[in-house]
PDB file of C-alpha atoms in Angstrom:
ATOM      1  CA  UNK A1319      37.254-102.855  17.278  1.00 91.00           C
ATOM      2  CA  UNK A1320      37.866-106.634  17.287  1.00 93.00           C
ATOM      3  CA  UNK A1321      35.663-108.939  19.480  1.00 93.00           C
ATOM      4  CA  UNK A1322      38.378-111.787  21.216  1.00 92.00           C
ATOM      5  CA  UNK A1323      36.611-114.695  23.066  1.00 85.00           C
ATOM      6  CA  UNK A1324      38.322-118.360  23.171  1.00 82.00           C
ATOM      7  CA  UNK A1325      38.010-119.043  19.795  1.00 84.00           C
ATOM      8  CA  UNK A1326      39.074-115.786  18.375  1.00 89.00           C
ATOM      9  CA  UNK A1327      42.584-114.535  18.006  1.00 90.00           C
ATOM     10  CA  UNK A1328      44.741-112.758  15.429  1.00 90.00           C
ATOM     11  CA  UNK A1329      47.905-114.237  14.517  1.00 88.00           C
ATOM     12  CA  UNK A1330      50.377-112.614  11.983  1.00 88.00           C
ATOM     13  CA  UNK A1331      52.675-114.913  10.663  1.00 86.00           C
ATOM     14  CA  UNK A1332      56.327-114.906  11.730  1.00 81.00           C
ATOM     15  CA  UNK A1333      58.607-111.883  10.652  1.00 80.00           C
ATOM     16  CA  UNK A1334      62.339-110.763  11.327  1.00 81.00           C
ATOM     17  CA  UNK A1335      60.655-107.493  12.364  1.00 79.00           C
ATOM     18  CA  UNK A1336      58.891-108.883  15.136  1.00 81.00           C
ATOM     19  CA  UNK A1337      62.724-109.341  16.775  1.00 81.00           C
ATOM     20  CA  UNK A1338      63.457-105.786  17.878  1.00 83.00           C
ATOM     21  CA  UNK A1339      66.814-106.979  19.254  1.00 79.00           C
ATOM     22  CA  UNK A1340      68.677-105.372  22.718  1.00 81.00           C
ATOM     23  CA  UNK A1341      69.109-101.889  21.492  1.00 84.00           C
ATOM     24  CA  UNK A1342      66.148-100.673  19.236  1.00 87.00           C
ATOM     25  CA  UNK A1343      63.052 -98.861  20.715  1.00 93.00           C
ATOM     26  CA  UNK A1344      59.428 -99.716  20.049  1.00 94.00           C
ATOM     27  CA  UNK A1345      56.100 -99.146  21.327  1.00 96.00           C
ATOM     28  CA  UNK A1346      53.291-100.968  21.255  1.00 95.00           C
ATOM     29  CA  UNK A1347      49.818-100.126  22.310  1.00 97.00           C
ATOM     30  CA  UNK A1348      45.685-100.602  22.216  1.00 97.00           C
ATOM     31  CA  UNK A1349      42.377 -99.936  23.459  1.00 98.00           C
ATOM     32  CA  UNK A1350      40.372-102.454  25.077  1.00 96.00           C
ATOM     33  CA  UNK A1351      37.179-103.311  26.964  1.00 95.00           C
ATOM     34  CA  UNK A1352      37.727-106.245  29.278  1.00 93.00           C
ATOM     35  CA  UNK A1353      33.976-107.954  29.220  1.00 92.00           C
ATOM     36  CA  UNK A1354      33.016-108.908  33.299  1.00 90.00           C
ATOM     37  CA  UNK A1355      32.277-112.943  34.541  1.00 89.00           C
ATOM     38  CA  UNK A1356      28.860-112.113  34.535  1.00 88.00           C
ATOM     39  CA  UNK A1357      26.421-109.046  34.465  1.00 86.00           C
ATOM     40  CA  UNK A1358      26.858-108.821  38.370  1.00 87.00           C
ATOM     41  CA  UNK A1359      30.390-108.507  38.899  1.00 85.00           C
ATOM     42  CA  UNK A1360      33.587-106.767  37.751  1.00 85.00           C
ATOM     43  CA  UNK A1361      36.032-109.786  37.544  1.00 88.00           C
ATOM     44  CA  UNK A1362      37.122-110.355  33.974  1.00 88.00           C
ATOM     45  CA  UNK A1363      36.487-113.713  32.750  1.00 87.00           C
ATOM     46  CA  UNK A1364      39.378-114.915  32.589  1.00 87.00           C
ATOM     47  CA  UNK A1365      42.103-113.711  34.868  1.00 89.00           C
ATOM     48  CA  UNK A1366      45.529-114.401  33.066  1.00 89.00           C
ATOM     49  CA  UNK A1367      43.308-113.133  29.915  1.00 90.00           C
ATOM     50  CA  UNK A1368      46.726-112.451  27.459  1.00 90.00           C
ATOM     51  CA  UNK A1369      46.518-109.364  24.609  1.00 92.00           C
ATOM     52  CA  UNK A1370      49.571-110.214  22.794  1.00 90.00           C
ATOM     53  CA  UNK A1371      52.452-113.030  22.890  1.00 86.00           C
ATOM     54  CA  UNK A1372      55.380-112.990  20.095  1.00 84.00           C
ATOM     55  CA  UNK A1373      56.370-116.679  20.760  1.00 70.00           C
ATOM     56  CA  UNK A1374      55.977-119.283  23.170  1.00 58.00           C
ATOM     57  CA  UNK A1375      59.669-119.422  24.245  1.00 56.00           C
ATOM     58  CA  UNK A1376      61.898-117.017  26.941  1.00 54.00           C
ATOM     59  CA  UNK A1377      62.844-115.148  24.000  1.00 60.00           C
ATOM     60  CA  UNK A1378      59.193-113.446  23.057  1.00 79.00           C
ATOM     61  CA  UNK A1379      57.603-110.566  24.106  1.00 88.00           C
ATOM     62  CA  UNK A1380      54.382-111.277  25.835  1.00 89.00           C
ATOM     63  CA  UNK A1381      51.552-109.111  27.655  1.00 92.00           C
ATOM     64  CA  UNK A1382      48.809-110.694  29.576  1.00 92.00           C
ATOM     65  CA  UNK A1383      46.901-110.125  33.121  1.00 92.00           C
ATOM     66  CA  UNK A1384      48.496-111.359  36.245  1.00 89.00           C
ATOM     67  CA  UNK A1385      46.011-113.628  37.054  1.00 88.00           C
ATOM     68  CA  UNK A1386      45.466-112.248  41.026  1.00 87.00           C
ATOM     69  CA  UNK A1387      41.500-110.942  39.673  1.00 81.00           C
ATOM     70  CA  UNK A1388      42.522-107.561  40.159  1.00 88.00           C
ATOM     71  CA  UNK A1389      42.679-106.414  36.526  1.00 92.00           C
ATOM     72  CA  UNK A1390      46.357-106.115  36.400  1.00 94.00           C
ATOM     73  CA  UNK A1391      48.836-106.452  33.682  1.00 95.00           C
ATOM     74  CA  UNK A1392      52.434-107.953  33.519  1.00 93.00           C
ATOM     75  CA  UNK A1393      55.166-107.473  30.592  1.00 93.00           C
ATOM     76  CA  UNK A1394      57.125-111.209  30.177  1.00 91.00           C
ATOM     77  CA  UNK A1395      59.878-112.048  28.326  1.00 87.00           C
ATOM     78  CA  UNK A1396      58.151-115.175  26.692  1.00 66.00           C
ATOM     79  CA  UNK A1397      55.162-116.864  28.336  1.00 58.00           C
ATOM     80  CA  UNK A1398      55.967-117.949  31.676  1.00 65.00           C
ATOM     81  CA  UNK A1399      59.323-115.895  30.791  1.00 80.00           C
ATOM     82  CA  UNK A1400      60.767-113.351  33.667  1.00 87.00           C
ATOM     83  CA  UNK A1401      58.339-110.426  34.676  1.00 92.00           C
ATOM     84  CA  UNK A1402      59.794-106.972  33.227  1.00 93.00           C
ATOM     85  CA  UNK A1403      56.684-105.064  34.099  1.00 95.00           C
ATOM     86  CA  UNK A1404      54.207-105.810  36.872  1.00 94.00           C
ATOM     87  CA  UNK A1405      51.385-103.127  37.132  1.00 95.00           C
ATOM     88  CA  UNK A1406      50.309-102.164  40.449  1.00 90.00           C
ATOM     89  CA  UNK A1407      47.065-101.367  40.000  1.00 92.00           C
ATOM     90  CA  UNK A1408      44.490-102.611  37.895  1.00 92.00           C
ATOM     91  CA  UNK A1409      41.194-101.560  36.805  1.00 92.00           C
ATOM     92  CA  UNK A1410      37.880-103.633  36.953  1.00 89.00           C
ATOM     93  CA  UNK A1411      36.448-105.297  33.715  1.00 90.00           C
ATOM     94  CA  UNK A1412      33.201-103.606  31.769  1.00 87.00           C
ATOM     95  CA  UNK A1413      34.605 -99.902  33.247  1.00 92.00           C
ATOM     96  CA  UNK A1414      34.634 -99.011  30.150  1.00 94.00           C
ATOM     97  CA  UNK A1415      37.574 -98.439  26.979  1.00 97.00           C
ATOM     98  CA  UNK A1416      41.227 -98.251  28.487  1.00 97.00           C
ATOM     99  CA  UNK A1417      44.066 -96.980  26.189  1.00 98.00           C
ATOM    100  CA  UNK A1418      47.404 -99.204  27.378  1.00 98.00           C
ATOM    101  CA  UNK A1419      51.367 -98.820  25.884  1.00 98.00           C
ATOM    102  CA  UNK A1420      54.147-100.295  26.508  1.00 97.00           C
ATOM    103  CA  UNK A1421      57.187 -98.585  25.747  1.00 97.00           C
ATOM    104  CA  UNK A1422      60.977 -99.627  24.829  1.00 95.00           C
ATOM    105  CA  UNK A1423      63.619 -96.801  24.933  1.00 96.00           C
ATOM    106  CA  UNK A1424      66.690 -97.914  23.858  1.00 93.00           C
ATOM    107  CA  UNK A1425      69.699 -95.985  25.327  1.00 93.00           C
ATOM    108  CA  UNK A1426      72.829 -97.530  23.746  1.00 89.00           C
ATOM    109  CA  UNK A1427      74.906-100.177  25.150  1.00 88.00           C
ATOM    110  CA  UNK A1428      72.215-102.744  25.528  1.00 87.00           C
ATOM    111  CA  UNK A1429      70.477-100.325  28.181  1.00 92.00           C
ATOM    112  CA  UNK A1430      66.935 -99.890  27.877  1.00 94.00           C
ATOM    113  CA  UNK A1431      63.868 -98.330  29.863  1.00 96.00           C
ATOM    114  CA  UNK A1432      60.499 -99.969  29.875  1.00 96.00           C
ATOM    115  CA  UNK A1433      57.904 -98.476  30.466  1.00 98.00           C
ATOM    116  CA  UNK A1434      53.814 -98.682  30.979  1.00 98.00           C
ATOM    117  CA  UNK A1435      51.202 -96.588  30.830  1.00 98.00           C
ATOM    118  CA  UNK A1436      47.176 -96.840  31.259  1.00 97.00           C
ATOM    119  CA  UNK A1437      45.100 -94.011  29.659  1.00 98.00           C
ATOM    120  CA  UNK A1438      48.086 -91.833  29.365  1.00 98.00           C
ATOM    121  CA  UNK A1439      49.646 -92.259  33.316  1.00 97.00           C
ATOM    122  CA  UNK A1440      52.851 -94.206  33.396  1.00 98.00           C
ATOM    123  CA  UNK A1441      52.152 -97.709  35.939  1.00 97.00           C
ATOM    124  CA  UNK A1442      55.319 -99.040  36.202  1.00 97.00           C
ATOM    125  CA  UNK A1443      58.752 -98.984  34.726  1.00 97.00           C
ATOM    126  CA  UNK A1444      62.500-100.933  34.586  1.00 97.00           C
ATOM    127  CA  UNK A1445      65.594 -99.910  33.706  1.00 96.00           C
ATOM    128  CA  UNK A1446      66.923-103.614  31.561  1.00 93.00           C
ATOM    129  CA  UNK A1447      69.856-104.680  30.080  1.00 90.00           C
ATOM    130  CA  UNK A1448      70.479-106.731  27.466  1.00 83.00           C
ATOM    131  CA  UNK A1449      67.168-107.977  26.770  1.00 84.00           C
ATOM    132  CA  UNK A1450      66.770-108.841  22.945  1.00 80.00           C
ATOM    133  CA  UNK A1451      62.691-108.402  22.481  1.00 83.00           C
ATOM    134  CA  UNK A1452      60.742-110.385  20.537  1.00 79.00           C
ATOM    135  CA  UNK A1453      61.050-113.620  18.039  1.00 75.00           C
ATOM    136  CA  UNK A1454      61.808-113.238  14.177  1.00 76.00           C
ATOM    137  CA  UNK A1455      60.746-117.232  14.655  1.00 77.00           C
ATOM    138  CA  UNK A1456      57.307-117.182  16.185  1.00 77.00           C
ATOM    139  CA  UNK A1457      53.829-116.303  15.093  1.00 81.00           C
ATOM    140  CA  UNK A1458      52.591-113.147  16.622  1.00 85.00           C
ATOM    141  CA  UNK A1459      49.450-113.771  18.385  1.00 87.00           C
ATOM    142  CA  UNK A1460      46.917-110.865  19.307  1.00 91.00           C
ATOM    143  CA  UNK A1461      44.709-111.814  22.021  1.00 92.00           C
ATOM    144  CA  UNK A1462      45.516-115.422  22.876  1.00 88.00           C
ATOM    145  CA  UNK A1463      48.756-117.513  23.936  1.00 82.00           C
ATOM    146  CA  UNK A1464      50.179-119.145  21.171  1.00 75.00           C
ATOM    147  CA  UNK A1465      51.522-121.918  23.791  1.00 75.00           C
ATOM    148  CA  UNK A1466      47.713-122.771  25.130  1.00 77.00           C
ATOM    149  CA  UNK A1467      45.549-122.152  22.342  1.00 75.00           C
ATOM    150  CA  UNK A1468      41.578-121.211  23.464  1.00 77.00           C
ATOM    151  CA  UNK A1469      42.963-120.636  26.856  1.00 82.00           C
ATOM    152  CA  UNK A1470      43.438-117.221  28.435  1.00 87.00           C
ATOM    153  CA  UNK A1471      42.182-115.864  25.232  1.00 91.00           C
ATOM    154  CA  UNK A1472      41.438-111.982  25.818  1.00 93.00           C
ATOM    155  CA  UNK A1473      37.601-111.728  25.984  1.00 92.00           C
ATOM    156  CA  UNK A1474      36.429-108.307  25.131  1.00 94.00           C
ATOM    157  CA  UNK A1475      37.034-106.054  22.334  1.00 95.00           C
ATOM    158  CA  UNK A1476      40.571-104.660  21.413  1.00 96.00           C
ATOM    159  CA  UNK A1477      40.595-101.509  19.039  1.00 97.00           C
ATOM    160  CA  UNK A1478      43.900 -99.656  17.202  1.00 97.00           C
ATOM    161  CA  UNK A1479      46.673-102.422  18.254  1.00 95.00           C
ATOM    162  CA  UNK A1480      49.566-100.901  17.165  1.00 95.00           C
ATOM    163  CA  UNK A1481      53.577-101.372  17.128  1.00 93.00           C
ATOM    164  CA  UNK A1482      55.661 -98.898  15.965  1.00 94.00           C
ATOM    165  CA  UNK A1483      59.448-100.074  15.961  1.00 92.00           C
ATOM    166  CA  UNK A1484      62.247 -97.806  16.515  1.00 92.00           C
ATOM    167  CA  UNK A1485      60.191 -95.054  18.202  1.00 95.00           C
ATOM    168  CA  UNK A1486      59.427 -95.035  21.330  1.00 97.00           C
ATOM    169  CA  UNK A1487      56.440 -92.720  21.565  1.00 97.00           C
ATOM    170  CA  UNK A1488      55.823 -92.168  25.618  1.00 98.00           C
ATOM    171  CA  UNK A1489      58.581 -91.275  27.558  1.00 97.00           C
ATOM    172  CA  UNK A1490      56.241 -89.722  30.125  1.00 97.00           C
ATOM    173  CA  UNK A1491      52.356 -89.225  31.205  1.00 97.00           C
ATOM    174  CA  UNK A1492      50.482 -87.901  27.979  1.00 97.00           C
ATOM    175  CA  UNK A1493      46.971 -87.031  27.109  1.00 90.00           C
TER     176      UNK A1493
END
């Protein structure tokens, strides 16, 4: 696993694959322990902590907490973009590893069904059209904002981030 705090992030430099267009499925998941404020509570540190952001524009792909202290996450289009996904529940920082995925299913026709899931039970979902994903122009950035960097950096550890374009590999709960 990777450590993240507000100096540390992972960015991969820009790629035409990071733009998985209106019509291709993809997945992308993690594991992650979100570290508390402070050894007596179970607030993250940072409540709009982010865990990935392709781009800094309304045509990226980001994934970050809500910012309400509640541990939950929301799927943008872009930082600050539209909310595609907004989890209902959240769960409390240093309770442990969490395995997370978001899912793309692309069903022809620009229609598409996102979905996500915490340790294998789907959270939310939205049927989307036309949405082109991602930025073949922008730096992916793994646990930070490329727009504000050193703030809302992800602080815990993140372990097996992985993206798998054209397959989207949840299309319901799974163990």
């Amino acid at each position: 696993s990777v450590e993240f705090g507000l100096n540390k992030t992972i960015e991969i430099t820009q790629n035409s694959r990071f733009d998985f267009g209106s019509n291709t499925s993809f997945t992308v998941e993690w594991w992650e322990k979100r570290f508390p404020l402070n050894s007596s509570t179970a607030i993250e540190k940072d409540p709009y902590m982010t865990v990935m952001d392709i781009g800094n524009t309304s045509a990226g792909l980001f994934i970050g907490l809500d910012g309400t202290n509640q541990g939950k996450y929301q799927v943008k289009i872009g930082n600050g973009g539209t909310v595609i996904i907004d989890e209902g529940t959240g769960v409390a920082a240093n309770s442990g590893w969490h395995h997370y995925a978001f899912t793309v299913e692309g069903l022809g026709g620009n229609q598409q069904t996102a979905r996500f899931y915490r340790d294998g039970v789907q959270q939310a979902s939205n049927n989307v059209t036309s949405i082109s994903w991602g930025a073949s122009n922008s730096d992916w950035t793994i646990g930070g904002q490329k727009a504000y960097p050193q703030n809302y950096n992800f602080q815990g550890r993140i372990s097996n981030f992985r993206v798998t374009r054209g397959i989207c590999r949840y299309k319901a709960n799974f163990s």
